[in-house]
Structures are given as structure tokens and as C-alpha cells.
Tab-separated table of C-alpha atoms and ligand atoms in Angstrom:
chain	number	residue	atom	x	y	z
A	126	UNK	CA	-56.496	142.999	1.139
A	127	UNK	CA	-52.845	141.918	0.853
A	128	UNK	CA	-51.705	138.358	0.920
A	129	UNK	CA	-49.663	137.948	4.134
A	130	UNK	CA	-48.908	134.318	3.745
A	131	UNK	CA	-45.312	132.999	3.966
A	132	UNK	CA	-43.521	129.729	3.703
A	133	UNK	CA	-41.589	128.587	6.753
A	134	UNK	CA	-40.640	125.152	8.154
A	135	UNK	CA	-42.277	123.477	5.181
A	136	UNK	CA	-45.629	125.091	5.955
A	137	UNK	CA	-47.707	127.719	4.387
A	138	UNK	CA	-48.390	130.144	7.218
A	139	UNK	CA	-51.191	132.649	6.931
A	140	UNK	CA	-49.030	135.573	8.073
A	141	UNK	CA	-45.471	136.306	9.277
A	142	UNK	CA	-46.429	136.771	13.102
A	143	UNK	CA	-45.611	133.823	15.241
A	144	UNK	CA	-46.028	133.643	18.933
A	145	UNK	CA	-42.576	132.775	20.463
A	146	UNK	CA	-41.801	130.319	23.229
A	147	UNK	CA	-42.778	131.443	26.699
A	148	UNK	CA	-45.157	130.812	29.610
A	149	UNK	CA	-47.880	132.129	27.201
A	150	UNK	CA	-47.786	128.905	25.392
A	151	UNK	CA	-47.192	126.781	28.400
A	152	UNK	CA	-50.574	125.055	28.857
A	153	UNK	CA	-53.377	123.831	26.666
A	154	UNK	CA	-55.639	126.654	27.835
A	155	UNK	CA	-53.098	129.270	26.953
A	156	UNK	CA	-52.387	127.646	23.607
A	157	UNK	CA	-56.101	128.022	22.796
A	158	UNK	CA	-55.994	131.723	23.612
A	159	UNK	CA	-52.834	132.113	21.610
A	160	UNK	CA	-54.221	130.470	18.568
A	161	UNK	CA	-57.318	132.637	18.733
A	162	UNK	CA	-55.121	135.753	18.499
A	163	UNK	CA	-54.586	135.253	14.792
A	164	UNK	CA	-50.918	134.350	14.993
A	165	UNK	CA	-49.800	131.983	12.175
A	166	UNK	CA	-47.901	129.472	14.356
A	167	UNK	CA	-47.208	128.920	18.075
A	168	UNK	CA	-43.877	127.954	19.585
A	169	UNK	CA	-44.585	126.039	22.823
A	170	UNK	CA	-42.833	126.854	25.999
A	171	UNK	CA	-39.562	124.937	25.998
A	172	UNK	CA	-38.718	121.889	27.944
A	173	UNK	CA	-35.407	122.715	29.505
A	174	UNK	CA	-32.323	120.420	29.824
A	175	UNK	CA	-31.993	121.755	33.343
A	176	UNK	CA	-35.543	120.949	34.089
A	177	UNK	CA	-34.963	117.294	33.169
A	178	UNK	CA	-31.826	117.168	35.230
A	179	UNK	CA	-33.486	118.859	38.172
A	180	UNK	CA	-36.246	116.298	38.214
A	181	UNK	CA	-33.682	113.468	37.934
A	182	UNK	CA	-31.869	114.899	40.918
A	183	UNK	CA	-35.112	115.125	43.005
A	184	UNK	CA	-36.143	111.635	41.963
A	185	UNK	CA	-32.893	110.218	43.154
A	186	UNK	CA	-33.013	112.029	46.459
A	187	UNK	CA	-36.740	110.934	46.981
A	188	UNK	CA	-35.901	107.313	46.448
A	189	UNK	CA	-33.042	107.557	48.901
A	190	UNK	CA	-30.885	105.883	46.303
A	191	UNK	CA	-28.284	108.512	45.949
A	192	UNK	CA	-24.939	107.441	47.515
A	193	UNK	CA	-23.996	110.283	49.869
A	194	UNK	CA	-23.075	113.324	47.843
A	195	UNK	CA	-21.846	111.528	44.882
A	196	UNK	CA	-24.949	112.181	42.773
A	197	UNK	CA	-25.148	115.771	43.927
A	198	UNK	CA	-21.547	116.078	42.645
A	199	UNK	CA	-22.473	114.591	39.260
A	200	UNK	CA	-25.560	116.745	39.047
A	201	UNK	CA	-23.536	119.882	39.759
A	202	UNK	CA	-20.929	118.941	37.158
A	203	UNK	CA	-23.597	118.620	34.572
A	204	UNK	CA	-24.989	122.081	35.403
A	205	UNK	CA	-21.508	123.631	35.481
A	206	UNK	CA	-19.522	121.728	32.944
A	207	UNK	CA	-22.128	120.018	31.015
A	208	UNK	CA	-20.430	116.597	31.472
A	209	UNK	CA	-22.306	113.595	32.555
A	210	UNK	CA	-20.578	111.510	35.205
A	211	UNK	CA	-23.468	109.545	36.709
A	212	UNK	CA	-22.646	106.276	38.081
A	213	UNK	CA	-23.772	103.385	35.938
A	214	UNK	CA	-25.703	101.755	38.832
A	215	UNK	CA	-28.161	104.678	38.599
A	216	UNK	CA	-28.926	104.616	34.880
A	217	UNK	CA	-32.270	102.845	35.448
A	218	UNK	CA	-33.417	105.564	37.889
A	219	UNK	CA	-32.049	108.191	35.636
A	220	UNK	CA	-34.066	107.005	32.681
A	221	UNK	CA	-37.202	106.517	34.698
A	222	UNK	CA	-37.078	110.090	36.098
A	223	UNK	CA	-36.534	111.476	32.710
A	224	UNK	CA	-39.467	109.639	31.339
A	225	UNK	CA	-41.830	111.269	33.932
A	226	UNK	CA	-40.892	114.753	32.830
A	227	UNK	CA	-40.689	113.991	29.196
A	228	UNK	CA	-43.992	112.209	29.092
A	229	UNK	CA	-45.589	115.263	30.623
A	230	UNK	CA	-44.289	117.393	27.765
A	231	UNK	CA	-45.267	114.884	25.211
A	232	UNK	CA	-48.780	114.811	26.393
A	233	UNK	CA	-48.819	118.593	26.333
A	234	UNK	CA	-47.627	118.633	22.719
A	235	UNK	CA	-50.287	116.036	21.826
A	236	UNK	CA	-53.134	117.927	23.459
A	237	UNK	CA	-52.006	121.267	22.121
A	238	UNK	CA	-51.868	119.864	18.633
A	239	UNK	CA	-55.407	118.430	18.940
A	240	UNK	CA	-56.785	121.602	20.551
A	241	UNK	CA	-56.007	124.198	17.778
A	242	UNK	CA	-55.558	124.223	14.047
A	243	UNK	CA	-52.564	126.564	14.104
A	244	UNK	CA	-49.200	124.884	13.480
A	245	UNK	CA	-47.507	123.849	16.686
A	246	UNK	CA	-43.692	124.230	17.050
A	247	UNK	CA	-42.309	122.350	19.994
A	248	UNK	CA	-39.223	123.734	21.699
A	249	UNK	CA	-36.288	122.309	23.511
A	250	UNK	CA	-33.825	124.522	25.440
A	251	UNK	CA	-30.405	122.814	25.490
A	252	UNK	CA	-26.720	123.324	25.575
A	253	UNK	CA	-25.349	119.779	25.200
A	254	UNK	CA	-25.967	116.949	22.686
A	255	UNK	CA	-26.269	114.249	25.361
A	256	UNK	CA	-29.011	111.760	26.082
A	257	UNK	CA	-31.963	114.011	25.406
A	258	UNK	CA	-31.554	114.084	21.745
A	259	UNK	CA	-33.382	110.641	21.250
A	260	UNK	CA	-36.370	112.345	22.853
A	261	UNK	CA	-36.874	114.754	19.913
A	262	UNK	CA	-38.224	111.938	17.888
A	263	UNK	CA	-41.007	111.434	20.358
A	264	UNK	CA	-41.973	115.138	20.060
A	265	UNK	CA	-42.402	114.455	16.487
A	266	UNK	CA	-44.521	111.372	17.149
A	267	UNK	CA	-46.692	113.439	19.616
A	268	UNK	CA	-47.683	115.534	16.599
A	269	UNK	CA	-45.549	118.595	16.611
A	270	UNK	CA	-45.333	120.183	13.203
A	271	UNK	CA	-41.763	121.364	13.777
A	272	UNK	CA	-39.135	121.713	16.506
A	273	UNK	CA	-37.324	124.950	17.597
A	274	UNK	CA	-34.056	124.280	19.425
A	275	UNK	CA	-33.039	127.087	21.715
A	276	UNK	CA	-29.226	126.636	22.084
A	277	UNK	CA	-27.526	129.249	24.144
A	278	UNK	CA	-23.849	128.924	24.965
A	279	UNK	CA	-22.457	131.659	27.053
A	280	UNK	CA	-18.746	131.623	26.131
A	281	UNK	CA	-17.831	132.217	29.795
A	282	UNK	CA	-15.732	129.125	30.463
A	283	UNK	CA	-12.189	130.340	30.436
A	284	UNK	CA	-10.912	126.867	29.705
A	285	UNK	CA	-12.722	126.712	26.363
A	286	UNK	CA	-11.874	128.548	23.156
A	287	UNK	CA	-14.432	129.679	20.644
A	288	UNK	CA	-14.135	126.634	18.424
A	289	UNK	CA	-14.876	124.280	21.366
A	290	UNK	CA	-17.842	126.578	22.442
A	291	UNK	CA	-19.284	126.569	18.983
A	292	UNK	CA	-18.872	122.938	18.183
A	293	UNK	CA	-21.766	122.156	20.501
A	294	UNK	CA	-24.261	123.821	18.075
A	295	UNK	CA	-23.208	121.352	15.359
A	296	UNK	CA	-23.173	118.435	17.712
A	297	UNK	CA	-26.757	119.070	18.779
A	298	UNK	CA	-27.978	119.754	15.270
A	299	UNK	CA	-26.434	116.453	13.956
A	300	UNK	CA	-27.790	114.470	16.818
A	301	UNK	CA	-31.301	115.883	16.584
A	302	UNK	CA	-31.555	115.805	12.814
A	303	UNK	CA	-30.623	112.067	12.982
A	304	UNK	CA	-33.856	111.378	14.910
A	305	UNK	CA	-36.325	113.589	13.064
A	306	UNK	CA	-38.347	113.987	9.918
A	307	UNK	CA	-40.084	117.267	10.893
A	308	UNK	CA	-38.230	120.469	10.157
A	309	UNK	CA	-35.900	121.851	12.929
A	310	UNK	CA	-35.336	125.555	13.508
A	311	UNK	CA	-32.408	126.797	15.613
A	312	UNK	CA	-32.771	129.756	17.970
A	313	UNK	CA	-29.370	131.326	18.967
A	314	UNK	CA	-27.981	134.125	20.928
A	315	UNK	CA	-25.329	136.522	19.608
A	316	UNK	CA	-22.283	135.535	21.623
A	317	UNK	CA	-20.186	134.195	18.796
A	318	UNK	CA	-16.594	135.101	17.984
A	319	UNK	CA	-17.458	135.644	14.422
A	320	UNK	CA	-21.248	136.091	14.286
A	321	UNK	CA	-21.683	136.573	10.546
A	322	UNK	CA	-19.731	133.511	9.479
A	323	UNK	CA	-21.188	131.411	12.258
A	324	UNK	CA	-24.765	132.273	11.271
A	325	UNK	CA	-23.938	131.563	7.617
A	326	UNK	CA	-22.353	128.196	8.466
A	327	UNK	CA	-25.150	127.218	10.796
A	328	UNK	CA	-27.676	127.949	7.905
A	329	UNK	CA	-25.932	125.225	5.915
A	330	UNK	CA	-26.136	122.586	8.623
A	331	UNK	CA	-29.527	121.138	7.597
A	332	UNK	CA	-31.763	123.259	9.789
A	333	UNK	CA	-34.901	124.757	8.315
A	334	UNK	CA	-34.717	128.210	10.011
A	335	UNK	CA	-32.585	130.355	12.224
A	336	UNK	CA	-34.239	132.422	14.892
A	337	UNK	CA	-32.113	135.541	15.749
A	338	UNK	CA	-31.654	136.301	18.575
A	339	UNK	CA	-32.699	134.700	21.824
A	340	UNK	CA	-32.850	137.265	24.562
A	341	UNK	CA	-30.978	135.953	27.549
A	342	UNK	CA	-31.615	136.556	31.188
A	343	UNK	CA	-30.342	140.072	31.960
A	344	UNK	CA	-28.622	140.025	35.371
A	345	UNK	CA	-28.767	143.074	37.596
A	346	UNK	CA	-27.684	143.932	41.104
A	347	UNK	CA	-29.906	145.226	43.832
A	348	UNK	CA	-27.750	147.817	45.568
A	349	UNK	CA	-29.865	147.692	48.787
A	350	UNK	CA	-29.903	143.907	49.328
A	351	UNK	CA	-26.681	143.305	47.498
A	352	UNK	CA	-28.292	140.445	45.628
A	353	UNK	CA	-28.129	139.554	42.026
A	354	UNK	CA	-31.586	139.684	40.342
A	355	UNK	CA	-33.183	140.436	36.975
A	356	UNK	CA	-35.218	143.547	36.461
A	357	UNK	CA	-35.453	143.352	32.669
A	358	UNK	CA	-37.404	140.185	32.093
A	359	UNK	CA	-39.330	141.716	29.127
A	360	UNK	CA	-37.836	143.388	26.096
A	361	UNK	CA	-38.154	147.071	25.347
A	362	UNK	CA	-39.604	148.162	21.943
A	363	UNK	CA	-36.279	149.648	20.968
A	364	UNK	CA	-34.397	146.244	21.139
A	365	UNK	CA	-35.518	145.203	17.678
A	366	UNK	CA	-32.955	147.373	16.193
A	367	UNK	CA	-29.974	145.181	17.179
A	368	UNK	CA	-31.709	142.280	15.416
A	369	UNK	CA	-32.539	144.519	12.434
A	370	UNK	CA	-28.862	145.117	11.816
A	371	UNK	CA	-27.956	141.408	11.685
A	372	UNK	CA	-30.954	140.382	9.640
A	373	UNK	CA	-30.096	143.161	7.204
A	374	UNK	CA	-26.445	142.017	7.011
A	375	UNK	CA	-27.126	138.309	6.682
A	376	UNK	CA	-30.299	137.839	4.700
A	377	UNK	CA	-29.382	136.983	1.215
A	378	UNK	CA	-26.201	135.317	2.397
A	379	UNK	CA	-27.776	132.420	4.463
A	380	UNK	CA	-29.227	129.255	3.158
A	381	UNK	CA	-32.308	129.130	5.391
A	382	UNK	CA	-34.994	131.533	6.421
A	383	UNK	CA	-34.170	134.046	9.206
A	384	UNK	CA	-36.793	134.690	11.836
A	385	UNK	CA	-36.544	137.789	13.988
A	386	UNK	CA	-37.080	137.700	17.734
A	387	UNK	CA	-36.512	140.370	20.495
A	388	UNK	CA	-38.156	143.680	20.622
A	389	UNK	CA	-40.973	143.111	18.106
A	390	UNK	CA	-43.741	145.118	19.694
A	391	UNK	CA	-45.582	146.690	16.774
A	392	UNK	CA	-46.533	146.267	13.094
A	393	UNK	CA	-43.877	148.878	12.405
A	394	UNK	CA	-40.959	146.918	13.880
A	395	UNK	CA	-42.334	143.768	12.172
A	396	UNK	CA	-42.390	145.549	8.787
A	397	UNK	CA	-38.786	146.863	9.260
A	398	UNK	CA	-37.604	143.305	10.002
A	399	UNK	CA	-39.329	141.926	6.962
A	400	UNK	CA	-37.804	144.759	4.912
A	401	UNK	CA	-34.374	143.707	6.301
A	402	UNK	CA	-35.024	140.143	5.086
A	403	UNK	CA	-36.746	138.281	7.970
A	404	UNK	CA	-39.197	135.683	6.778
A	405	UNK	CA	-41.294	136.043	9.957
A	406	UNK	CA	-41.118	137.473	13.419
A	407	UNK	CA	-41.653	135.893	16.805
A	408	UNK	CA	-43.418	137.935	19.499
A	409	UNK	CA	-43.454	137.474	23.360
A	410	UNK	CA	-42.812	140.557	25.530
A	411	UNK	CA	-45.425	142.772	23.749
A	412	UNK	CA	-48.029	140.038	24.582
A	413	UNK	CA	-47.033	139.984	28.264
A	414	UNK	CA	-47.426	143.729	28.350
A	415	UNK	CA	-50.545	144.311	26.245
A	416	UNK	CA	-52.208	140.950	25.722
A	417	UNK	CA	-52.903	138.787	22.700
A	418	UNK	CA	-54.794	141.604	20.973
A	419	UNK	CA	-51.265	142.913	19.864
A	420	UNK	CA	-51.202	140.099	17.209
A	421	UNK	CA	-54.264	141.271	15.398
A	422	UNK	CA	-53.024	144.836	15.473
A	423	UNK	CA	-49.696	143.677	13.956
A	424	UNK	CA	-51.240	141.817	11.181
A	425	UNK	CA	-53.798	144.562	10.450
A	426	UNK	CA	-50.934	147.055	10.517
A	427	UNK	CA	-48.785	145.070	8.139
A	428	UNK	CA	-51.779	144.601	5.764
A	429	UNK	CA	-52.538	148.323	5.826
A	430	UNK	CA	-49.001	149.356	5.146
A	431	UNK	CA	-48.733	146.839	2.305
A	432	UNK	CA	-51.997	148.167	0.750
A	433	UNK	CA	-50.725	151.768	1.092
A	434	UNK	CA	-47.351	150.843	-0.514
A	435	UNK	CA	-48.828	148.682	-3.190
A	436	UNK	CA	-47.245	145.409	-2.103
A	437	UNK	CA	-49.496	142.446	-2.862
A	438	UNK	CA	-47.444	139.741	-1.088
A	439	UNK	CA	-44.735	139.612	1.582
A	440	UNK	CA	-42.137	138.548	-1.041
A	441	UNK	CA	-42.793	141.731	-2.939
A	442	UNK	CA	-40.768	143.679	-0.166
A	443	UNK	CA	-39.072	141.062	1.975
A	444	UNK	CA	-35.336	141.814	1.991
A	445	UNK	CA	-35.795	144.994	-0.074
A	446	UNK	CA	-33.818	146.996	2.555
A	447	UNK	CA	-31.089	144.275	3.315
A	448	UNK	CA	-27.515	145.197	2.904
A	449	UNK	CA	-27.186	143.789	-0.570
A	450	UNK	CA	-30.047	145.979	-1.825
A	451	UNK	CA	-28.788	149.260	-0.314
A	452	UNK	CA	-27.071	152.030	-2.366
A	453	UNK	CA	-24.673	152.432	0.538
A	454	UNK	CA	-23.966	148.878	1.934
A	455	UNK	CA	-22.090	150.432	4.787
A	456	UNK	CA	-25.326	151.716	6.418
A	457	UNK	CA	-25.897	148.596	8.563
A	458	UNK	CA	-22.187	148.202	9.392
A	459	UNK	CA	-21.792	151.716	10.858
A	460	UNK	CA	-21.160	151.287	14.557
A	461	UNK	CA	-19.781	154.696	15.672
A	462	UNK	CA	-21.811	157.855	15.810
A	463	UNK	CA	-19.048	160.173	14.549
A	464	UNK	CA	-21.313	162.614	12.718
A	465	UNK	CA	-24.107	162.571	15.378
A	466	UNK	CA	-21.633	163.047	18.220
A	467	UNK	CA	-20.035	166.029	16.549
A	468	UNK	CA	-23.441	167.676	16.306
A	469	UNK	CA	-24.191	167.138	20.005
A	470	UNK	CA	-20.901	168.383	21.510
B	766	FMN	C1	-41.352	135.007	30.527
B	766	FMN	C2	-40.579	134.483	29.400
B	766	FMN	C3	-40.425	133.152	29.192
B	766	FMN	C4	-39.666	132.648	28.122
B	766	FMN	N1	-39.585	131.297	27.994
B	766	FMN	C5	-38.848	130.866	26.946
B	766	FMN	C6	-38.762	129.438	26.673
B	766	FMN	O1	-39.256	128.626	27.441
B	766	FMN	N2	-38.030	129.083	25.591
B	766	FMN	C7	-37.445	130.024	24.722
B	766	FMN	O2	-36.850	129.506	23.725
B	766	FMN	N3	-37.523	131.285	24.916
B	766	FMN	C8	-38.191	131.753	25.934
B	766	FMN	N4	-38.314	133.049	26.171
B	766	FMN	C9	-37.730	134.015	25.153
B	766	FMN	C10	-38.785	134.419	24.099
B	766	FMN	O3	-39.153	133.368	23.353
B	766	FMN	C11	-38.133	135.518	23.162
B	766	FMN	O4	-37.134	134.895	22.393
B	766	FMN	C12	-37.630	136.678	23.953
B	766	FMN	O5	-38.459	137.097	25.026
B	766	FMN	C13	-37.387	137.830	22.959
B	766	FMN	O6	-38.623	138.285	22.338
B	766	FMN	P1	-39.546	139.438	22.838
B	766	FMN	O7	-38.715	140.653	22.699
B	766	FMN	O8	-40.691	139.392	21.932
B	766	FMN	O9	-39.910	139.059	24.217
B	766	FMN	C14	-39.111	133.580	27.200
B	766	FMN	C15	-39.220	134.951	27.342
B	766	FMN	C16	-39.975	135.395	28.433
B	766	FMN	C17	-40.167	136.953	28.658
């Protein structure tokens, strides 16, 4: 029996398979089921910045305190430009509305922590470093073992350059770390102008882990109704390969653990990501498709493969296939299919 344990976020985790943030960890009942699956840690469903703002908006409307459309305008500007322009007179209402949402999340964290003995990683989904950062401290007080920040900046604003877009990551990290003692991981997407240098720089910012990569909402168009929708809510098992490239290129160059997310559906893809240098994997879509039993199959599969290969611990093979350890370091940088194409045509 191999030793599957790993060190992550200051904790000794029993194996490298973590359940990622989603509706599957959105209630205490689900958290209990998730914990029973054998996963080594659970990332709770995120509290969303938009969710807080939305509740604030409704609260203002319900109390009839909004002045005409002025609050609506402010609310929209937060959603569109991420700039707060609320009128000072409403600050009390704003804070009160926030507390209601936040206290619900805090009580969820507290109950989840009490309900299971698997480490609990709370999660905040954000894209600004505004008021909410003070709240992170209260998540710690509610008992979370760690916090995962899901920061996704789509660089679509044509008025902002890449430096302005990417500054927000550092603003958020700085603001949150100021309030916390528990370790903080950062989950990011891949829309950076210089992905490799950005990941390396972020790894030096004081965070305790980088989760690569968040899988964003995939928009689609219904050609019958002419509406925008999303057909691809869940990942496909082939999607791990994109993450594999970047983990292989960056592990050994970063100053914090890399965690792989997106497309991890089997022990095989988990093993590949560990070989590329990931410390652990986060799994979501496979659980939606095939249930929590997937976790046991993954850990068993990793164990069986380690036994077969003669690896006693994860560290015996983690990163063995990253770019720095390859005979031909260009393998993971190849982006064109020259040779393959020439065989096909
Ligand atoms: C239904 C659903 C809900 C999700 N909710 C969250 C969330 O609240 N916070 C978050 O950081 N990621 C969320 N995610 C993203 C997942 O944590 C994960 O990063 C992504 O689905 C890629 O992993 P996968 O291929 O294993 O699904 C969600 C994904 C799905 C499918």
C-alpha cells in the first residue's frame, strides 16, 4: 500500500484528490457526502461578489430606500466596471444587507467544519479588492482551515491594458492576506498576456497555492432561438491536457504548490498531472457525471499505479515529467502539429 499523503496549505492531506468548489459542496448535507467519498479536502461552494451585490440591490429596493434609479446605476457600474459609486447615505443599508448574506455563508462554514473531519477550504469568487476583503477574516474565525480565492479577470475591457487588468490580482491578495492567518490559495484562469511570468510572479506574492485553471462559463449560441446560452457546463475528460502543459512548464519554477483543476476525470489524468508537477488535483465535473464514487476509484487507481511502478510516496514521482526533467524540454512547448499534419494530408 503506497503512501498517498501530501502537504498542502500547511496541512498533511491523506491523498492528492480534493473536491473542488461547486454546488456539490454547497450545503452541509452535501459536504457530509463529499467527505465520505475519501477526498482529502473539500473546497466549499464559493460566495460570489456578485451574489453579495445582488442581495444588496434587492435589499435597497425592498426597503424602498433607493432614490429613483440612482442605486440601480451604481449597482450596474459595479457589475460592469467594478467601481463602487454608492451614495454615502446608503452605507448603513449596504452594510446591513451584506451582513445577511455573509452571515449565512459564515454559518455554513461553521457547520460544515463541525460536520466532517476532512479539511474545509472556504472559497470566495471575486474580481475586485473592495469592501469584501475584511470579511475574509470572519471566514477564518468560522473555522475554515484555508481559503481559496477564485479570481477571474476577463481582459475584455478595451479601456484597460494588461498591467491594469493584472494589478487586481495583487490588490486582492494583499488586501486578503492582511486580514488572515490561515493559508490562502489562488485559483486563476489563463487569460494573462504573459501567462508563465504571471504565474511565477503570483507564486511569490505570499499565497500558499495556485490552482490552475478555473474553467470559465463557456458561452454558446442557440441558432434556433438566437439566444446566448451555455451548453458546456461540465468539462470533458480531454480538457486536462491544457492544464498538463502549463503545470509541466511551470512546476519547478514557482514558489508555491500548483494544484490542477479542469478535466480531471480519472486516476490516469490525476497521475499525469502529478507527474507534470501538480501537488494535488481538484475534481468537480466527473462527480456531477458519475457520482462521488469517482474519488475512491481515483485514489485506488493512483495507489495501484504507484505499487506497480514501485513508487512509495507521491514525492517519489511528482514532477518527474515536468519540463525541467525531460530529455527534450521542447515537448511541452510544441504548439503546431507539423509532423502529424504532414502524415494526415
Ligand atoms: C456546476 C458548477 C459549479 C461551480 N461552482 C464553482 C464555485 O462556486 N466556485 C469556484 O471557484 N468554482 C466553481 N466551479 C468550477 C470548478 O470548481 C472547477 O474549477 C471546474 O469545473 C473545472 O474542474 P472540472 O473539470 O473537474 O469540473 C463550478 C463548476 C461547476 C461545473
